[in-house]
Short mmCIF file of C-alpha atoms and ligand atoms in Angstrom, two decimals:
data_model
loop_
_atom_site.label_atom_id
_atom_site.label_comp_id
_atom_site.label_asym_id
_atom_site.label_seq_id
_atom_site.Cartn_x
_atom_site.Cartn_y
_atom_site.Cartn_z
CA UNK A 1 75.02 65.79 96.90
CA UNK A 2 75.28 68.83 99.17
CA UNK A 3 75.22 72.39 97.91
CA UNK A 4 78.91 72.90 98.53
CA UNK A 5 79.81 69.87 96.44
CA UNK A 6 77.52 70.99 93.65
CA UNK A 7 79.24 74.38 93.69
CA UNK A 8 82.66 72.75 93.52
CA UNK A 9 81.57 70.54 90.60
CA UNK A 10 80.22 73.53 88.70
CA UNK A 11 83.42 75.48 89.32
CA UNK A 12 85.45 72.60 88.01
CA UNK A 13 83.32 72.17 84.93
CA UNK A 14 83.56 75.89 84.13
CA UNK A 15 87.33 75.92 84.45
CA UNK A 16 87.63 72.79 82.31
CA UNK A 17 85.47 74.13 79.50
CA UNK A 18 87.32 76.23 76.94
CA UNK A 19 85.58 79.54 76.26
CA UNK A 20 84.60 80.15 72.66
CA UNK A 21 81.51 81.06 70.67
CA UNK A 22 80.29 77.47 70.52
CA UNK A 23 80.63 76.90 74.29
CA UNK A 24 79.46 80.38 75.36
CA UNK A 25 75.85 79.38 75.92
CA UNK A 26 76.85 76.31 77.91
CA UNK A 27 79.24 78.34 80.08
CA UNK A 28 76.57 80.97 80.55
CA UNK A 29 74.20 78.36 81.89
CA UNK A 30 76.84 76.88 84.19
CA UNK A 31 77.85 80.28 85.56
CA UNK A 32 74.24 81.23 86.18
CA UNK A 33 73.66 77.91 87.97
CA UNK A 34 76.77 78.49 90.06
CA UNK A 35 75.69 82.02 90.99
CA UNK A 36 72.24 80.80 92.02
CA UNK A 37 73.65 78.00 94.16
CA UNK A 38 76.10 80.38 95.84
CA UNK A 39 73.22 82.70 96.70
CA UNK A 40 71.29 79.76 98.12
CA UNK A 41 74.25 78.64 100.24
CA UNK A 42 74.68 82.16 101.53
CA UNK A 43 71.03 82.43 102.49
CA UNK A 44 71.31 79.15 104.38
CA UNK A 45 74.47 80.07 106.24
CA UNK A 46 73.36 83.58 107.11
CA UNK A 47 70.00 82.47 108.50
CA UNK A 48 71.77 81.74 111.79
CA UNK A 49 71.98 85.48 112.42
CA UNK A 50 74.95 87.40 113.69
CA UNK A 51 75.45 88.84 110.24
CA UNK A 52 76.66 92.29 109.48
CA UNK A 53 78.09 95.07 111.56
CA UNK A 54 76.09 98.05 112.65
CA UNK A 55 78.28 100.89 111.49
CA UNK A 56 76.79 104.26 112.00
CA UNK A 57 77.74 106.29 109.00
CA UNK A 58 78.50 109.86 109.76
CA UNK A 59 80.21 112.76 108.02
CA UNK A 60 80.09 113.71 104.36
CA UNK A 61 81.38 110.35 103.09
CA UNK A 62 82.76 107.05 104.36
CA UNK A 63 86.00 105.39 103.32
CA UNK A 64 86.99 101.77 103.99
CA UNK A 65 90.68 101.16 104.59
CA UNK A 66 91.46 97.65 103.44
CA UNK A 67 94.71 95.74 103.78
CA UNK A 68 96.48 92.72 105.16
CA UNK A 69 97.46 92.65 108.82
CA UNK A 70 100.44 94.82 109.74
CA UNK A 71 100.52 96.91 106.58
CA UNK A 72 100.03 99.97 108.74
CA UNK A 73 96.27 100.60 108.73
CA UNK A 74 96.09 101.74 112.34
CA UNK A 75 99.18 103.89 111.93
CA UNK A 76 97.68 105.53 108.85
CA UNK A 77 94.31 106.05 110.50
CA UNK A 78 95.97 107.77 113.43
CA UNK A 79 98.07 109.91 111.12
CA UNK A 80 95.14 110.95 108.94
CA UNK A 81 92.50 111.49 111.55
CA UNK A 82 92.83 113.99 114.29
CA UNK A 83 92.71 112.27 117.64
CA UNK A 84 91.28 115.43 119.12
CA UNK A 85 88.61 115.74 116.48
CA UNK A 86 85.11 114.86 117.40
CA UNK A 87 84.69 111.30 116.31
CA UNK A 88 81.16 111.10 117.60
CA UNK A 89 79.27 108.19 118.98
CA UNK A 90 79.63 104.99 117.04
CA UNK A 91 77.70 101.86 117.62
CA UNK A 92 79.64 98.81 116.69
CA UNK A 93 78.57 95.33 117.50
CA UNK A 94 82.24 94.58 117.96
CA UNK A 95 85.23 96.83 118.23
CA UNK A 96 86.96 95.24 115.28
CA UNK A 97 86.26 98.16 113.01
CA UNK A 98 88.01 101.34 114.06
CA UNK A 99 86.53 104.62 112.93
CA UNK A 100 88.22 107.97 112.64
CA UNK A 101 87.31 111.30 111.11
CA UNK A 102 89.51 112.89 108.47
CA UNK A 103 88.97 116.60 108.06
CA UNK A 104 89.94 117.82 104.64
CA UNK A 105 88.92 120.87 102.62
CA UNK A 106 86.21 121.52 105.18
CA UNK A 107 84.70 118.04 104.73
CA UNK A 108 84.34 115.35 107.36
CA UNK A 109 85.38 112.04 105.86
CA UNK A 110 84.74 109.01 108.02
CA UNK A 111 87.55 106.48 107.77
CA UNK A 112 86.97 102.88 108.79
CA UNK A 113 89.99 100.75 109.50
CA UNK A 114 88.79 97.33 108.43
CA UNK A 115 91.12 94.69 109.84
CA UNK A 116 90.88 90.96 109.58
CA UNK A 117 90.49 90.87 105.84
CA UNK A 118 92.40 87.67 105.48
CA UNK A 119 92.60 84.71 103.21
CA UNK A 120 89.25 83.02 102.87
CA UNK A 121 87.35 85.90 104.41
CA UNK A 122 84.69 85.89 101.72
CA UNK A 123 84.17 82.19 102.25
CA UNK A 124 83.02 82.99 105.75
CA UNK A 125 86.06 81.68 107.56
CA UNK A 126 87.50 83.58 110.48
CA UNK A 127 84.72 86.12 110.79
CA UNK A 128 86.01 87.98 107.75
CA UNK A 129 82.59 88.02 106.15
CA UNK A 130 81.15 90.42 108.68
CA UNK A 131 84.12 92.70 108.23
CA UNK A 132 83.66 92.58 104.48
CA UNK A 133 80.05 93.57 104.86
CA UNK A 134 81.28 96.86 106.33
CA UNK A 135 83.17 97.61 103.14
CA UNK A 136 79.93 97.28 101.19
CA UNK A 137 78.50 100.26 103.04
CA UNK A 138 81.35 102.65 102.24
CA UNK A 139 81.69 105.18 99.44
CA UNK A 140 85.31 104.43 98.56
CA UNK A 141 87.77 101.59 99.10
CA UNK A 142 91.36 102.57 99.92
CA UNK A 143 93.68 99.61 99.52
CA UNK A 144 96.73 99.83 101.70
CA UNK A 145 99.65 97.71 100.48
CA UNK A 146 103.12 97.32 101.85
CA UNK A 147 105.84 98.32 99.45
CA UNK A 148 107.19 94.76 99.78
CA UNK A 149 103.88 92.96 99.31
CA UNK A 150 102.21 94.40 96.26
CA UNK A 151 100.96 90.90 95.39
CA UNK A 152 98.45 91.10 98.25
CA UNK A 153 96.38 93.39 96.05
CA UNK A 154 95.06 90.45 94.00
CA UNK A 155 93.95 88.60 97.10
CA UNK A 156 92.17 91.64 98.52
CA UNK A 157 90.37 92.24 95.23
CA UNK A 158 89.31 88.60 95.08
CA UNK A 159 87.89 88.76 98.59
CA UNK A 160 85.90 91.86 97.79
CA UNK A 161 84.71 90.42 94.48
CA UNK A 162 83.52 87.25 96.21
CA UNK A 163 81.67 89.47 98.66
CA UNK A 164 79.85 91.13 95.74
CA UNK A 165 81.83 94.35 95.70
CA UNK A 166 82.58 95.53 92.18
CA UNK A 167 85.38 98.05 91.93
CA UNK A 168 85.81 100.88 89.45
CA UNK A 169 83.10 99.73 87.13
CA UNK A 170 79.42 100.45 86.68
CA UNK A 171 76.50 98.05 86.67
CA UNK A 172 75.38 96.71 83.30
CA UNK A 173 72.52 98.62 81.76
CA UNK A 174 69.86 95.98 82.00
CA UNK A 175 66.12 96.12 82.32
CA UNK A 176 63.86 93.13 82.81
CA UNK A 177 60.11 93.31 82.88
CA UNK A 178 58.17 90.16 83.45
CA UNK A 179 55.34 89.44 81.06
CA UNK A 180 52.49 86.96 81.28
CA UNK A 181 53.38 85.09 78.11
CA UNK A 182 55.50 85.21 74.98
CA UNK A 183 58.68 83.68 76.34
CA UNK A 184 61.90 85.64 76.65
CA UNK A 185 62.21 88.60 74.30
CA UNK A 186 65.71 90.06 74.25
CA UNK A 187 66.66 93.43 72.76
CA UNK A 188 70.30 94.50 72.70
CA UNK A 189 72.26 97.42 71.32
CA UNK A 190 74.66 96.66 68.45
CA UNK A 191 77.72 96.60 70.67
CA UNK A 192 76.49 93.66 72.78
CA UNK A 193 78.69 90.70 71.84
CA UNK A 194 76.92 88.09 73.96
CA UNK A 195 74.85 85.65 72.02
CA UNK A 196 71.07 85.86 72.39
CA UNK A 197 70.99 82.16 73.25
CA UNK A 198 73.51 82.73 76.05
CA UNK A 199 71.53 85.63 77.45
CA UNK A 200 68.35 83.57 77.40
CA UNK A 201 69.90 80.56 79.08
CA UNK A 202 71.35 82.75 81.86
CA UNK A 203 67.91 84.28 82.37
CA UNK A 204 66.21 80.89 82.41
CA UNK A 205 68.59 79.65 85.10
CA UNK A 206 67.43 82.62 87.16
CA UNK A 207 63.83 81.58 86.78
CA UNK A 208 62.69 83.91 84.01
CA UNK A 209 60.26 82.31 81.61
CA UNK A 210 58.30 85.24 80.16
CA UNK A 211 60.00 88.62 80.13
CA UNK A 212 61.08 91.56 77.98
CA UNK A 213 64.77 92.15 78.47
CA UNK A 214 66.85 95.06 77.23
CA UNK A 215 70.64 95.24 77.46
CA UNK A 216 72.47 98.41 76.47
CA UNK A 217 76.22 98.20 76.09
CA UNK A 218 78.52 95.21 76.03
CA UNK A 219 78.91 93.04 79.09
CA UNK A 220 80.40 89.70 80.04
CA UNK A 221 78.43 86.70 81.28
CA UNK A 222 79.54 87.52 84.83
CA UNK A 223 78.44 91.13 84.52
CA UNK A 224 75.09 89.99 83.16
CA UNK A 225 74.63 87.69 86.17
CA UNK A 226 75.62 90.58 88.47
CA UNK A 227 72.92 92.69 86.87
CA UNK A 228 70.24 89.99 87.14
CA UNK A 229 71.00 89.18 90.77
CA UNK A 230 71.02 92.90 91.48
CA UNK A 231 72.77 92.79 94.87
CA UNK A 232 76.27 93.89 93.91
CA UNK A 233 77.79 97.07 95.27
CA UNK A 234 79.73 99.28 92.87
CA UNK A 235 82.51 101.33 94.46
CA UNK A 236 85.49 103.36 93.34
CA UNK A 237 88.91 102.43 94.72
CA UNK A 238 92.39 103.83 95.09
CA UNK A 239 95.69 102.28 96.16
CA UNK A 240 98.21 103.59 98.67
CA UNK A 241 101.61 101.92 99.01
CA UNK A 242 102.90 102.19 102.55
CA UNK A 243 106.31 101.87 104.20
CA UNK A 244 107.94 103.75 101.34
CA UNK A 245 110.49 104.93 103.89
CA UNK A 246 111.93 101.42 103.98
CA UNK A 247 113.14 101.35 100.39
CA UNK A 248 115.85 103.31 98.67
CA UNK A 249 115.75 104.73 95.17
CA UNK A 250 117.37 101.66 93.58
CA UNK A 251 114.47 99.47 94.67
CA UNK A 252 111.77 101.75 93.30
CA UNK A 253 111.82 100.34 89.73
CA UNK A 254 111.21 96.86 91.22
CA UNK A 255 108.16 98.14 93.10
CA UNK A 256 106.88 99.84 89.96
CA UNK A 257 107.32 96.64 88.00
CA UNK A 258 105.43 94.71 90.68
CA UNK A 259 102.64 97.24 90.51
CA UNK A 260 102.32 96.88 86.75
CA UNK A 261 102.38 93.10 87.06
CA UNK A 262 99.30 93.33 89.25
CA UNK A 263 97.49 95.65 86.89
CA UNK A 264 98.28 98.85 88.76
CA UNK A 265 99.62 102.05 87.23
CA UNK A 266 102.57 103.36 89.32
CA UNK A 267 101.50 106.89 88.39
CA UNK A 268 98.08 106.33 89.92
CA UNK A 269 99.06 104.83 93.27
CA UNK A 270 100.14 107.04 96.15
CA UNK A 271 103.41 106.22 97.88
CA UNK A 272 103.28 107.01 101.56
CA UNK A 273 104.95 106.46 104.88
CA UNK A 274 102.26 106.37 107.53
CA UNK A 275 104.90 106.20 110.23
CA UNK A 276 106.86 109.22 109.02
CA UNK A 277 103.69 110.99 107.85
CA UNK A 278 104.92 111.39 104.30
CA UNK A 279 102.76 111.47 101.19
CA UNK A 280 99.66 112.03 103.28
CA UNK A 281 98.62 115.28 101.56
CA UNK A 282 98.71 113.52 98.18
CA UNK A 283 96.65 110.68 99.63
CA UNK A 284 94.04 113.06 101.08
CA UNK A 285 93.76 114.81 97.73
CA UNK A 286 93.35 111.47 95.96
CA UNK A 287 90.63 110.43 98.40
CA UNK A 288 88.87 113.75 97.87
CA UNK A 289 88.96 113.38 94.09
CA UNK A 290 87.90 109.73 94.12
CA UNK A 291 84.91 110.61 96.28
CA UNK A 292 83.96 113.34 93.80
CA UNK A 293 83.59 115.87 96.56
CA UNK A 294 82.53 119.43 95.89
CA UNK A 295 82.87 122.49 98.16
CA UNK A 296 80.27 125.20 97.95
CA UNK A 297 81.02 128.39 99.89
CA UNK A 298 77.85 129.93 101.18
CA UNK A 299 77.42 133.68 100.95
CA UNK A 300 75.26 134.39 103.97
CA UNK A 301 73.26 137.61 104.20
CA UNK A 302 75.07 140.11 106.40
CA UNK A 303 77.89 137.67 107.18
CA UNK A 304 79.77 137.39 103.91
CA UNK A 305 81.23 134.28 102.33
CA UNK A 306 82.04 131.41 104.68
CA UNK A 307 85.28 129.90 103.38
CA UNK A 308 85.94 128.02 106.61
CA UNK A 309 83.06 125.59 106.61
CA UNK A 310 81.89 124.93 103.08
CA UNK A 311 78.80 122.97 102.25
CA UNK A 312 80.13 119.65 100.98
CA UNK A 313 78.33 117.85 98.14
CA UNK A 314 79.21 114.83 96.01
CA UNK A 315 79.24 114.45 92.25
CA UNK A 316 75.84 113.21 91.13
CA UNK A 317 74.23 114.98 94.08
CA UNK A 318 75.43 118.46 93.29
CA UNK A 319 72.42 120.46 92.16
CA UNK A 320 71.15 123.53 93.95
CA UNK A 321 68.27 121.32 95.04
CA UNK A 322 70.69 118.86 96.68
CA UNK A 323 72.41 121.79 98.38
CA UNK A 324 69.10 123.07 99.77
CA UNK A 325 68.29 119.64 101.14
CA UNK A 326 71.65 119.44 102.85
CA UNK A 327 71.31 122.95 104.27
CA UNK A 328 68.04 121.90 105.85
CA UNK A 329 65.63 124.21 107.64
CA UNK A 330 62.91 126.04 105.78
CA UNK A 331 65.20 127.34 103.04
CA UNK A 332 63.98 124.64 100.67
CA UNK A 333 60.35 125.82 100.87
CA UNK A 334 61.19 129.51 100.76
CA UNK A 335 63.67 129.21 97.87
CA UNK A 336 63.26 131.70 95.02
CA UNK A 337 66.57 131.45 93.19
CA UNK A 338 70.29 131.35 93.86
CA UNK A 339 73.18 133.47 92.69
CA UNK A 340 76.33 131.56 91.84
CA UNK A 341 79.86 132.79 91.18
CA UNK A 342 82.65 130.38 90.31
CA UNK A 343 83.46 127.40 88.08
CA UNK A 344 79.84 126.43 87.34
CA UNK A 345 78.66 129.97 86.58
CA UNK A 346 78.64 131.57 83.15
CA UNK A 347 79.33 134.91 84.80
CA UNK A 348 79.57 136.28 88.31
CA UNK A 349 76.36 136.27 90.31
CA UNK A 350 74.57 134.13 87.73
CA UNK A 351 70.94 133.63 88.68
CA UNK A 352 70.15 129.91 88.75
CA UNK A 353 67.30 127.59 89.67
CA UNK A 354 67.07 124.30 91.50
CA UNK A 355 68.42 122.19 88.62
CA UNK A 356 71.70 124.06 88.32
CA UNK A 357 74.73 121.81 88.87
CA UNK A 358 77.26 123.25 91.27
CA UNK A 359 81.00 122.71 90.97
CA UNK A 360 83.91 122.65 93.38
CA UNK A 361 84.61 126.05 94.91
CA UNK A 362 81.45 127.77 93.73
CA UNK A 363 80.17 130.60 95.88
CA UNK A 364 76.38 130.51 96.30
CA UNK A 365 73.88 132.94 97.75
CA UNK A 366 70.35 131.71 98.24
CA UNK A 367 67.60 134.24 97.70
CA UNK A 368 64.56 133.14 99.67
CA UNK A 369 61.10 134.45 100.49
CA UNK A 370 60.78 135.89 103.95
N1 GTP B 1 108.79 101.68 108.52
C1 GTP B 1 107.47 101.83 108.57
N2 GTP B 1 106.76 101.09 109.44
C2 GTP B 1 105.42 101.27 109.48
C3 GTP B 1 104.77 102.19 108.64
N3 GTP B 1 103.45 102.13 108.91
C4 GTP B 1 103.29 101.21 109.88
N4 GTP B 1 104.48 100.69 110.23
C5 GTP B 1 104.73 99.66 111.25
O1 GTP B 1 104.12 98.46 110.88
C6 GTP B 1 103.60 97.77 112.00
C7 GTP B 1 102.14 97.46 111.81
O2 GTP B 1 101.41 98.68 111.79
P1 GTP B 1 99.88 98.79 112.18
O3 GTP B 1 99.46 100.19 111.93
O4 GTP B 1 99.62 98.20 113.50
O5 GTP B 1 99.28 97.82 111.07
P2 GTP B 1 97.77 97.34 110.85
O6 GTP B 1 97.60 97.22 109.41
O7 GTP B 1 96.85 98.21 111.60
O8 GTP B 1 97.85 95.91 111.47
P3 GTP B 1 96.65 95.02 112.10
O9 GTP B 1 96.18 95.77 113.30
O10 GTP B 1 97.35 93.74 112.43
O11 GTP B 1 95.61 94.85 111.06
C8 GTP B 1 103.88 98.66 113.20
O12 GTP B 1 105.06 98.21 113.82
C9 GTP B 1 104.11 100.02 112.58
O13 GTP B 1 104.97 100.81 113.37
C10 GTP B 1 105.56 102.96 107.72
O14 GTP B 1 105.09 103.79 106.95
N5 GTP B 1 106.90 102.72 107.75
#
């Protein structure tokens, strides 16, 4: 039996087995087997080369624009990114991915129009796999849906999931250290609902015989497998609904209902018209927030505060130390302390060290040795 057939058989068995406490361990083993075989198949099919796009990332962050053909991706990209702006030199192995630079709040946000994300893309048909691999390198996924085709959202999510992109969730807290003997020793926090037997059988299918394993926080079998295989990408996502100009007020409740049916909150999506350039400010703001971007205005000796070109940081990389690294030059070595005024400061001109976490719209002056 070939790998593909084995995968099909496993899929069928999983879907035919009811999930309950008594079958959990069995399902765990099947799912782990399936995941391993899928990995193997992927390794085989990718060994022919030609995999992956070379996308040169540039700017403060990169956004992948994902949607079905003709939803208006190119129109939106043109509307959001300034054609005159310096887009820079990009090296693409093909021209299928169109880059553009969105300038917002002083930040340069690289936008990649990712076309060709079509049915079966994650299965490797139609070259979609390479395109999907571009999405894995971005910092944020922006789904673009047509106001008439909200249902496409499910399909897009499935394609990304199959390509190991996990949206709006974090990896399971899992640590595995191999030991020489003693079998599998599993420690979990109280909130972990998975059975120890299930956890062990999933680990065994992945080749672990002797190991100390700790899991903190509840997770599903699939999330556990994600954590063990350790090659998933975790990204935030937002949804924009395009062609809003084509509907009138009476149709809006229908769209909202469709959104809810597909697990989307109408309050959270951004309605836009790329063609008429409406709703774009709200979309830019949403992108900014989802990327967790932070502006720091530098107070430069003798030149005052530069409000035009802030230093742009991201949440999680927003300490004074991160700022120094991004500023470059010798400032890092000569740093003595910084003075910060703004949201992160207890008072104006607060003296802070390298560990201080900056917030959006702080003003910072670096005091350095000469
Ligand atoms: N009415 C209306 N039409 C739009 C809007 N945005 C895009 N269109 C139209 O929809 C069609 C497809 O737009 P594109 O921007 O080429 O779509 P795309 O997603 O880039 O399509 P592919 O290149 O096939 O992936 C064009 O005829 C656009 O003029 C919109 O907001 N309102």
